[in-house]
Short mmCIF file of C-alpha atoms in Angstrom, two decimals:
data_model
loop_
_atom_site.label_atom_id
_atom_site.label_comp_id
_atom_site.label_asym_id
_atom_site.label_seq_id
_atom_site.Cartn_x
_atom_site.Cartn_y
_atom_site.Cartn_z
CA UNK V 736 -13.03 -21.12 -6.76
CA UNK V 737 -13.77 -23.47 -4.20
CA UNK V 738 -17.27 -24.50 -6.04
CA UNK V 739 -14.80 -25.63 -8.92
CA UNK V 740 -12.39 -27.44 -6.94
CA UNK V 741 -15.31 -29.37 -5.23
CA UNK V 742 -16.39 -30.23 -8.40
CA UNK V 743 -12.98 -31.08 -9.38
CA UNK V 744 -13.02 -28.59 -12.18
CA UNK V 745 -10.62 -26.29 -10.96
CA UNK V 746 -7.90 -24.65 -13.34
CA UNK V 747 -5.01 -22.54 -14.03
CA UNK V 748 -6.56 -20.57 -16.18
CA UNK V 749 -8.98 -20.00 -13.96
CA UNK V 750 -6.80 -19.34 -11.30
CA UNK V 751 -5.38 -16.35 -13.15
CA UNK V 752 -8.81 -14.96 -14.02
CA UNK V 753 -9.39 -15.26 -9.87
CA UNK V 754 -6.74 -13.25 -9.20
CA UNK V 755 -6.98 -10.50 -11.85
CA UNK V 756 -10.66 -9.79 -11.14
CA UNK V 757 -9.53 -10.04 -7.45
CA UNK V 758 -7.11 -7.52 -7.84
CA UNK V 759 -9.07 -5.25 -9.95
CA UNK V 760 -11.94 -5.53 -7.59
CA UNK V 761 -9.56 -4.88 -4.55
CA UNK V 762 -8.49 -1.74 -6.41
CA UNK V 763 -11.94 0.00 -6.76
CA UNK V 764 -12.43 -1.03 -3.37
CA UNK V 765 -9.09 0.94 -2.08
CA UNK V 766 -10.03 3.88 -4.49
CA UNK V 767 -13.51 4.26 -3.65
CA UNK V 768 -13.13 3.89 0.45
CA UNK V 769 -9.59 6.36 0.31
CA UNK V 770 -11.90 8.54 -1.82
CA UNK V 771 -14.96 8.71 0.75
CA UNK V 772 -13.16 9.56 3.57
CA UNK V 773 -13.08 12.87 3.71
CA UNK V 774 -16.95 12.24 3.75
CA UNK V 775 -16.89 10.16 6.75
CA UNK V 776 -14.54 12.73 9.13
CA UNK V 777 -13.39 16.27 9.22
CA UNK V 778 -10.09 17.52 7.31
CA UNK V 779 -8.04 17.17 10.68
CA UNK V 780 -9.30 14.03 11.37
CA UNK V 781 -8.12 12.42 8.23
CA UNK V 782 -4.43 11.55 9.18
CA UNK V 783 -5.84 9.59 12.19
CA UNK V 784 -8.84 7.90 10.55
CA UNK V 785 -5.86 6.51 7.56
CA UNK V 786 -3.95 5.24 10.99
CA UNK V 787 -7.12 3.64 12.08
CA UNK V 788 -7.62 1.94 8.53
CA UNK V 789 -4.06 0.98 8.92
CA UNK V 790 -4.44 -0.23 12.14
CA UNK V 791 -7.14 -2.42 10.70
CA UNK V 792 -5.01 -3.85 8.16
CA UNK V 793 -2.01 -4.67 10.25
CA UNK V 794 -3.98 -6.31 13.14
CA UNK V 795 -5.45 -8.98 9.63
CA UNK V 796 -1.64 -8.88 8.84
CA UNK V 797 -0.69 -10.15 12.32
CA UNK V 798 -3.84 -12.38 12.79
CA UNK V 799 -4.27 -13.48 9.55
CA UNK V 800 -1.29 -15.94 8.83
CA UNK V 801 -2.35 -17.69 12.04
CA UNK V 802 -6.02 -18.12 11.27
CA UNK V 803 -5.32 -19.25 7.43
CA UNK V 804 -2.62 -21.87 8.88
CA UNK V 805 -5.69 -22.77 11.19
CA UNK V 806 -8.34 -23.13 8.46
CA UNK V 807 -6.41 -24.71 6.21
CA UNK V 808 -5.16 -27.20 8.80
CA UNK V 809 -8.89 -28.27 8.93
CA UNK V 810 -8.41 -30.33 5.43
CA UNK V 811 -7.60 -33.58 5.49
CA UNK V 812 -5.31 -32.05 2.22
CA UNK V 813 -3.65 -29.10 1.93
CA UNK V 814 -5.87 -28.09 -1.58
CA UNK V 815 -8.81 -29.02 0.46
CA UNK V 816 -7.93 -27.22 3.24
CA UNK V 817 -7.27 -24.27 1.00
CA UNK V 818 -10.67 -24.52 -0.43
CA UNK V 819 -12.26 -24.13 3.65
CA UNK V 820 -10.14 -21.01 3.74
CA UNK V 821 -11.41 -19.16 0.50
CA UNK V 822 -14.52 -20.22 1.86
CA UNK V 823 -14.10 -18.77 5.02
CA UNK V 824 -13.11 -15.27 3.04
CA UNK V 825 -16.10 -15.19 0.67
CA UNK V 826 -18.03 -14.85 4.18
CA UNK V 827 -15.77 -12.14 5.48
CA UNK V 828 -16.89 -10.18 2.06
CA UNK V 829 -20.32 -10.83 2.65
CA UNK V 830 -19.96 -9.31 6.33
CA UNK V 831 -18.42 -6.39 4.81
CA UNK V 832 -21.11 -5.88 2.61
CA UNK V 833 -23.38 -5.56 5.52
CA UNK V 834 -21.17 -3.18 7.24
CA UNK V 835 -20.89 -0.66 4.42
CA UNK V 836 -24.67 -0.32 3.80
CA UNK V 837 -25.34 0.44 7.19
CA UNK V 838 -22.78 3.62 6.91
CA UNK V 839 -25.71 6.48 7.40
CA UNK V 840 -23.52 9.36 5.55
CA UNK V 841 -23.74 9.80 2.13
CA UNK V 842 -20.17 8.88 0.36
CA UNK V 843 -20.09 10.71 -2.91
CA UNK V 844 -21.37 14.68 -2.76
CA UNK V 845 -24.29 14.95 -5.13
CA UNK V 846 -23.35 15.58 -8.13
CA UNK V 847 -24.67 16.82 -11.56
CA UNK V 848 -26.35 14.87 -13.90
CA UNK V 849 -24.60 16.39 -17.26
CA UNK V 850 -21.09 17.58 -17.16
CA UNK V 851 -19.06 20.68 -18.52
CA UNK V 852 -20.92 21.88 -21.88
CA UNK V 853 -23.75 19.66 -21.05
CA UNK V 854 -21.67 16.56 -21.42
CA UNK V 855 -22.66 12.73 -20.73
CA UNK V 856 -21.91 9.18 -21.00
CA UNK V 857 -18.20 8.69 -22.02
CA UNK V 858 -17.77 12.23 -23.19
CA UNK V 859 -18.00 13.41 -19.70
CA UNK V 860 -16.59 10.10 -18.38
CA UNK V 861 -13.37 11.79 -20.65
CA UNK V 862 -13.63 15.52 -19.39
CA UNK V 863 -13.40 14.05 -16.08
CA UNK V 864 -10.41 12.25 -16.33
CA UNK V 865 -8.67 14.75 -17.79
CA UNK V 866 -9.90 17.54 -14.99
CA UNK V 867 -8.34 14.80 -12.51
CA UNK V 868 -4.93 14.57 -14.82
CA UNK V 869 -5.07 18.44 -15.01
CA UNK V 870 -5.26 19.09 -11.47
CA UNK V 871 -3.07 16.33 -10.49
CA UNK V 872 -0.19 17.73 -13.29
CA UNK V 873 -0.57 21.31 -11.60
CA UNK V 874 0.08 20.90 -8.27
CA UNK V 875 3.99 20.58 -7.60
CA UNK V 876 3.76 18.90 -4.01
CA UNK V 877 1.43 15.94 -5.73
CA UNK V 878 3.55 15.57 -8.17
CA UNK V 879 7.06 15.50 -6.43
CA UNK V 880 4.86 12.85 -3.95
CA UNK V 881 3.54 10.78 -6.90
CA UNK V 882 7.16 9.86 -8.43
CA UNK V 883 9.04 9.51 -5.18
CA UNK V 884 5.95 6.71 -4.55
CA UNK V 885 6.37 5.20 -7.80
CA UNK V 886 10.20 4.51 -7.11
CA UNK V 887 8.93 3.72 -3.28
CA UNK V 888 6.73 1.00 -4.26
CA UNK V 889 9.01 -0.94 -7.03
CA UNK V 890 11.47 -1.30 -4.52
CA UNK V 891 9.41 -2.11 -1.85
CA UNK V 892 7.94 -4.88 -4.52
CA UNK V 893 10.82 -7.29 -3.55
CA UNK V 894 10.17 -6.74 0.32
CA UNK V 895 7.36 -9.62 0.83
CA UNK V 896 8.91 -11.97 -1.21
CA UNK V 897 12.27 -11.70 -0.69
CA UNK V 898 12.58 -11.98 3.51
CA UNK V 899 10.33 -15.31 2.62
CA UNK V 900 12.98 -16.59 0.17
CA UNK V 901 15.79 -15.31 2.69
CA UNK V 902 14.08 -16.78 5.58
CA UNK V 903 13.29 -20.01 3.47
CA UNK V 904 16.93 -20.90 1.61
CA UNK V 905 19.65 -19.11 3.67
CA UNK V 906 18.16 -19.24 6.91
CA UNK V 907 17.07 -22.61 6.77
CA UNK V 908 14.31 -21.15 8.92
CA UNK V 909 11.03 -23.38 9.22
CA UNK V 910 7.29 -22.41 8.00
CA UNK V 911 6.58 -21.61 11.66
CA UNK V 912 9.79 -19.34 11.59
CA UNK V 913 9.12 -17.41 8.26
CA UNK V 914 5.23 -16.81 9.68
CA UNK V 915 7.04 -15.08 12.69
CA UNK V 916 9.08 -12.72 9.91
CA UNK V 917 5.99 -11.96 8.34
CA UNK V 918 3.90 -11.22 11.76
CA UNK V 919 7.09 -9.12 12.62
CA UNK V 920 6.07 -7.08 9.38
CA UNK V 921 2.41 -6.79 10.44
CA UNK V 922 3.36 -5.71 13.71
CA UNK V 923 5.48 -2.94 12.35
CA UNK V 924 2.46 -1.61 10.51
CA UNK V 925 0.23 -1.45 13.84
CA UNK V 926 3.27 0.56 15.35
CA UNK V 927 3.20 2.99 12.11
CA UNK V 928 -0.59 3.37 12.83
CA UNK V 929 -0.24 4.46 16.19
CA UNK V 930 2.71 6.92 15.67
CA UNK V 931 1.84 8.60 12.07
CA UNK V 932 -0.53 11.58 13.84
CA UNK V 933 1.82 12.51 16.16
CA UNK V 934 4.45 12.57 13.97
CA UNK V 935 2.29 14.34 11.17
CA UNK V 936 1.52 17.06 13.66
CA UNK V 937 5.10 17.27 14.63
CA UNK V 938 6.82 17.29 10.79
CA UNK V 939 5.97 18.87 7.71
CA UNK V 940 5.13 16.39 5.17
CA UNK V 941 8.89 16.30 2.67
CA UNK V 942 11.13 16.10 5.89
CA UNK V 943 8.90 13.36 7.27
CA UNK V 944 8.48 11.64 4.20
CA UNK V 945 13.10 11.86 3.74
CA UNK V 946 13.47 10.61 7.10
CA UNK V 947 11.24 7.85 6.41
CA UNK V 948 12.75 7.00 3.64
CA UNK V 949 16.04 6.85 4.78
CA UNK V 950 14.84 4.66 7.43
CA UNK V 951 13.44 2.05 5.00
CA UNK V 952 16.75 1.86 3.61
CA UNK V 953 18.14 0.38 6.80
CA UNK V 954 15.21 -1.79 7.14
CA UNK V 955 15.99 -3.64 3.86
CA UNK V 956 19.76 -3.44 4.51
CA UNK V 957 18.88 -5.40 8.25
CA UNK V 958 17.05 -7.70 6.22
CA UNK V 959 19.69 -7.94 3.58
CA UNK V 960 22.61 -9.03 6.24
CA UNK V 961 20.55 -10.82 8.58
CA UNK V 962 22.98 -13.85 10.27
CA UNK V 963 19.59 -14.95 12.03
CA UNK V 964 15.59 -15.62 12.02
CA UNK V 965 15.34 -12.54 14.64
CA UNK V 966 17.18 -10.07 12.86
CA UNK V 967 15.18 -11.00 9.58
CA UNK V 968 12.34 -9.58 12.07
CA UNK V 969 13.93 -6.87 13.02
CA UNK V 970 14.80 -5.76 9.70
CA UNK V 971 11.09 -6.55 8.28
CA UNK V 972 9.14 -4.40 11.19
CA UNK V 973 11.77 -1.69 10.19
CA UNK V 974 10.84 -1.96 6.86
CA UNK V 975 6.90 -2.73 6.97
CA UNK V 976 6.72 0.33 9.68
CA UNK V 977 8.43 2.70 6.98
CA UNK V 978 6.17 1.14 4.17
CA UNK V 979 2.81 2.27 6.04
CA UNK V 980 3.90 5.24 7.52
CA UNK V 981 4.44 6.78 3.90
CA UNK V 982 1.12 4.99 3.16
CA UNK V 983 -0.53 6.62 6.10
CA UNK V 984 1.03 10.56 5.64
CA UNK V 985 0.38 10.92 1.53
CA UNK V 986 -2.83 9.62 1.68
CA UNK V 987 -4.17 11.88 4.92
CA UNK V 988 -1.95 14.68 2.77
CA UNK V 989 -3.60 14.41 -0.57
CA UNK V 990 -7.48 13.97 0.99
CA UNK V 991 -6.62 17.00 2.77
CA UNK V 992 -5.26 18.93 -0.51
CA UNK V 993 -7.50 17.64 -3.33
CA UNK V 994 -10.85 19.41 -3.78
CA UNK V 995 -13.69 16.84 -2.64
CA UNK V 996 -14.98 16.51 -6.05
CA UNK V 997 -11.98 15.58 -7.67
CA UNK V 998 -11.19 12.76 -4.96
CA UNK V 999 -11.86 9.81 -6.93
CA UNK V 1000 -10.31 11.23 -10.10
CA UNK V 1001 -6.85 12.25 -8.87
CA UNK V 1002 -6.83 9.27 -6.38
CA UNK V 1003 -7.43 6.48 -9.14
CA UNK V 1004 -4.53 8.53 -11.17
CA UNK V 1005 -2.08 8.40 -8.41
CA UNK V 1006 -3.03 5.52 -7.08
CA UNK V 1007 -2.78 4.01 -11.18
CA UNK V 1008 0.99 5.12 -10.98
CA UNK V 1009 1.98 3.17 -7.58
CA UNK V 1010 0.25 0.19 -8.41
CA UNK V 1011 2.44 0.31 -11.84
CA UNK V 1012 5.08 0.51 -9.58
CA UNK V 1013 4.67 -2.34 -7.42
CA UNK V 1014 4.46 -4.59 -10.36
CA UNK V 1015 6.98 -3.51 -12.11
CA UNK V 1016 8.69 -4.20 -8.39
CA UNK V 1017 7.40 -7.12 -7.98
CA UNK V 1018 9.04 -8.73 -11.02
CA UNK V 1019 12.05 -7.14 -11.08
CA UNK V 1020 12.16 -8.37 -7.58
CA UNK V 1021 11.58 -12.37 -8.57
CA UNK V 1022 14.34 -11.65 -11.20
CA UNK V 1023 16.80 -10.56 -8.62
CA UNK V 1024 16.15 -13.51 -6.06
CA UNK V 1025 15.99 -15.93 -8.73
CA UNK V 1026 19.66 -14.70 -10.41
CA UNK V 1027 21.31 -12.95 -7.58
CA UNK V 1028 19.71 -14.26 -4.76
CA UNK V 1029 18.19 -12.88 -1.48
CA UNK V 1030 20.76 -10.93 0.24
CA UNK V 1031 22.18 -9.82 -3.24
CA UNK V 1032 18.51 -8.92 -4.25
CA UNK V 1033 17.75 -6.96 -0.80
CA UNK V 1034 21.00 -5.47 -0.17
CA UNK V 1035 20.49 -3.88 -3.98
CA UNK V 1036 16.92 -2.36 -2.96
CA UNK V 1037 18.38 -0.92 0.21
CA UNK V 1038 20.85 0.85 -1.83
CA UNK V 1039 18.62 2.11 -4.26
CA UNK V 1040 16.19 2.92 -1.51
CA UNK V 1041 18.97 5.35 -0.12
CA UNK V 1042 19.39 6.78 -3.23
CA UNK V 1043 15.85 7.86 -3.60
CA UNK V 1044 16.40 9.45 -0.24
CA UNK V 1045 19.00 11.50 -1.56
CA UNK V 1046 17.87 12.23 -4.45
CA UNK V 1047 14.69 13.28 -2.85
CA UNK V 1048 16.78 15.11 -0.34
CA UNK V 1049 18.60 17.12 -3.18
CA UNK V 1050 15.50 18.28 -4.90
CA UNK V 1051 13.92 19.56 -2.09
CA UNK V 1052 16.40 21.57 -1.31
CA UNK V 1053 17.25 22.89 -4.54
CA UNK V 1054 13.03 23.86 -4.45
CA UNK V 1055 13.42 25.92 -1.87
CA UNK V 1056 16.19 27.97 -2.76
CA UNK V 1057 14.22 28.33 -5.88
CA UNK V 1058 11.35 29.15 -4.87
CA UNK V 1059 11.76 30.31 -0.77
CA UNK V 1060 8.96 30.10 1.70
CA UNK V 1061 7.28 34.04 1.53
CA UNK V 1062 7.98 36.14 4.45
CA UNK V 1063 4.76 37.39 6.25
CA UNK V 1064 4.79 41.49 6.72
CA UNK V 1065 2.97 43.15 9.16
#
């Protein structure tokens, strides 16, 4: 993308096909290094290497406003100093190429060349999937997980967007302001990081997973009433803290519970199911701010993010009188 801008070829339509293959690429990526992990630690280390990862992430969340303000600062335009930052990011990728071929273990258990019935090629590219999609469909707890995330992530589509539009039209707050709202969010993810072991070890996974979601609730409702710039803070860490804390605890959950070999498969089809949700979030979200506004918009999710909670709430409950823990005998 820079080369084209340089060359003063650069457009939309390219800019879309940017972003798709980004996003697609960024996908596999996610999949295949969530997916390895296991690999790379022991079973009980899994909830604090996904803190570690999302430790990772938060401290780029923090840092990384800054340093693109900084790059792009560099230009003597703003599209040129754009074009130094994109730059700058193609040689991050490189670096992490380096990095990830100098990992010793293998990442993928060896596996064998023909599949069920002697299967290849897109035959067994299709009995795999649907060994994934079976496995995924039979286990209650995944299940339950997967569409409380779905709902999870739409709402938490309008998050991002709507604190900037918040901070940016009824705040009146300045680009160094809404940068602070947005660090505030990254620094509510580092917190998440450092808590989620102790509180996995602490909690079982559903009453965790409730209280959390309660919790987000309030975050978006802060955000939703905020009278200033520091309460918009407030209300994102809340809210960014909740988001990848539930990020954190179903990922370490499901690496523990899914068979190695079927990693990849029931990841991607879990995974396939939040992402759907986030868009569908995402532009629901720019519907809301752009007919109801911010406060409307976020006041809306918080409400519907409490709902979830209950209605989570209810069906766990009504699960276990079903179907009550078994009492051991001696």
């Amino acid at each position: 993308m820079p080369v084209a801008w340089w060359f003063g070829a650069l457009t939309i339509p390219q800019l879309y096909v940017v972003a798709l293959v980004q996003g697609a690429s960024q996908a596999f990526a996610n999949l295949a290094q969530v997916s390895a992990l296991p690999r790379v630690v022991t079973r009980a280390q899994i909830t604090a290497a996904q803190a570690f990862n999302q430790a990772s992430n938060g401290v780029a969340t923090v840092l990384g406003p800054a340093l693109g303000a900084t790059i792009i600062g560099l230009g003597a335009t703003t599209p040129a100093g754009a074009a130094y930052g994109y730059s700058f990011d193609t040689m991050t990728y490189a670096f992490s190429m380096i990095a990830l071929v100098s990992v010793a273990t293998r990442l993928q258990a060896p596996r064998a060349a023909t599949g069920p019935n002697g299967r290849t090629g897109l035959g067994r590219l299709r009995a795999d999937i649907a060994e994934g999609l079976r496995y995924l469909w039979n286990d209650p707890d995944l299940q339950g997980m997967m569409a409380m995330n779905f709902v999870h992530r739409m709402l938490l589509g309008s998050l991002v967007l709507g604190a900037i539009v918040l901070a940016q039209s009824t705040l009146k707050a300045s680009t160094q302001e809404i940068g602070w709202v947005l660090t505030a969010g990254g620094g509510g993810s580092l917190v998440a990081a450092f808590v989620a072991t102790r509180l996995r070890a602490r909690f079982a996974i559903w009453p965790l997973m409730i209280v959390v979601v309660f919790a987000n609730a309030a975050g978006f409702a802060i955000l939703a009433g905020a009278p200033h710039i520091f309460v918009a803070m407030a209300g994102m860490a809340v809210a960014t803290f909740c988001e990848s804390l539930t990020g954190i605890v179903q990922v370490a959950f499901r690496l523990a519970a899914i068979p190695d070999a079927l990693q990849g498969r029931v990841n991607s089809a879990y995974r396939w199911v939040a992402y759907t949700g986030m868009t569908v979030g995402a532009a629901g979200g720019g519907f809301m701010l752009d007919h109801l506004g911010p406060r409307s918009a976020l006041a809306i999710a918080a409400g519907a993010m409490g709902g979830l909670g209950v209605a989570v709430l209810g069906l766990r409950a009504r699960r276990t009188r079903t179907h009550p823990p078994a009492i051991a005998t001696g």
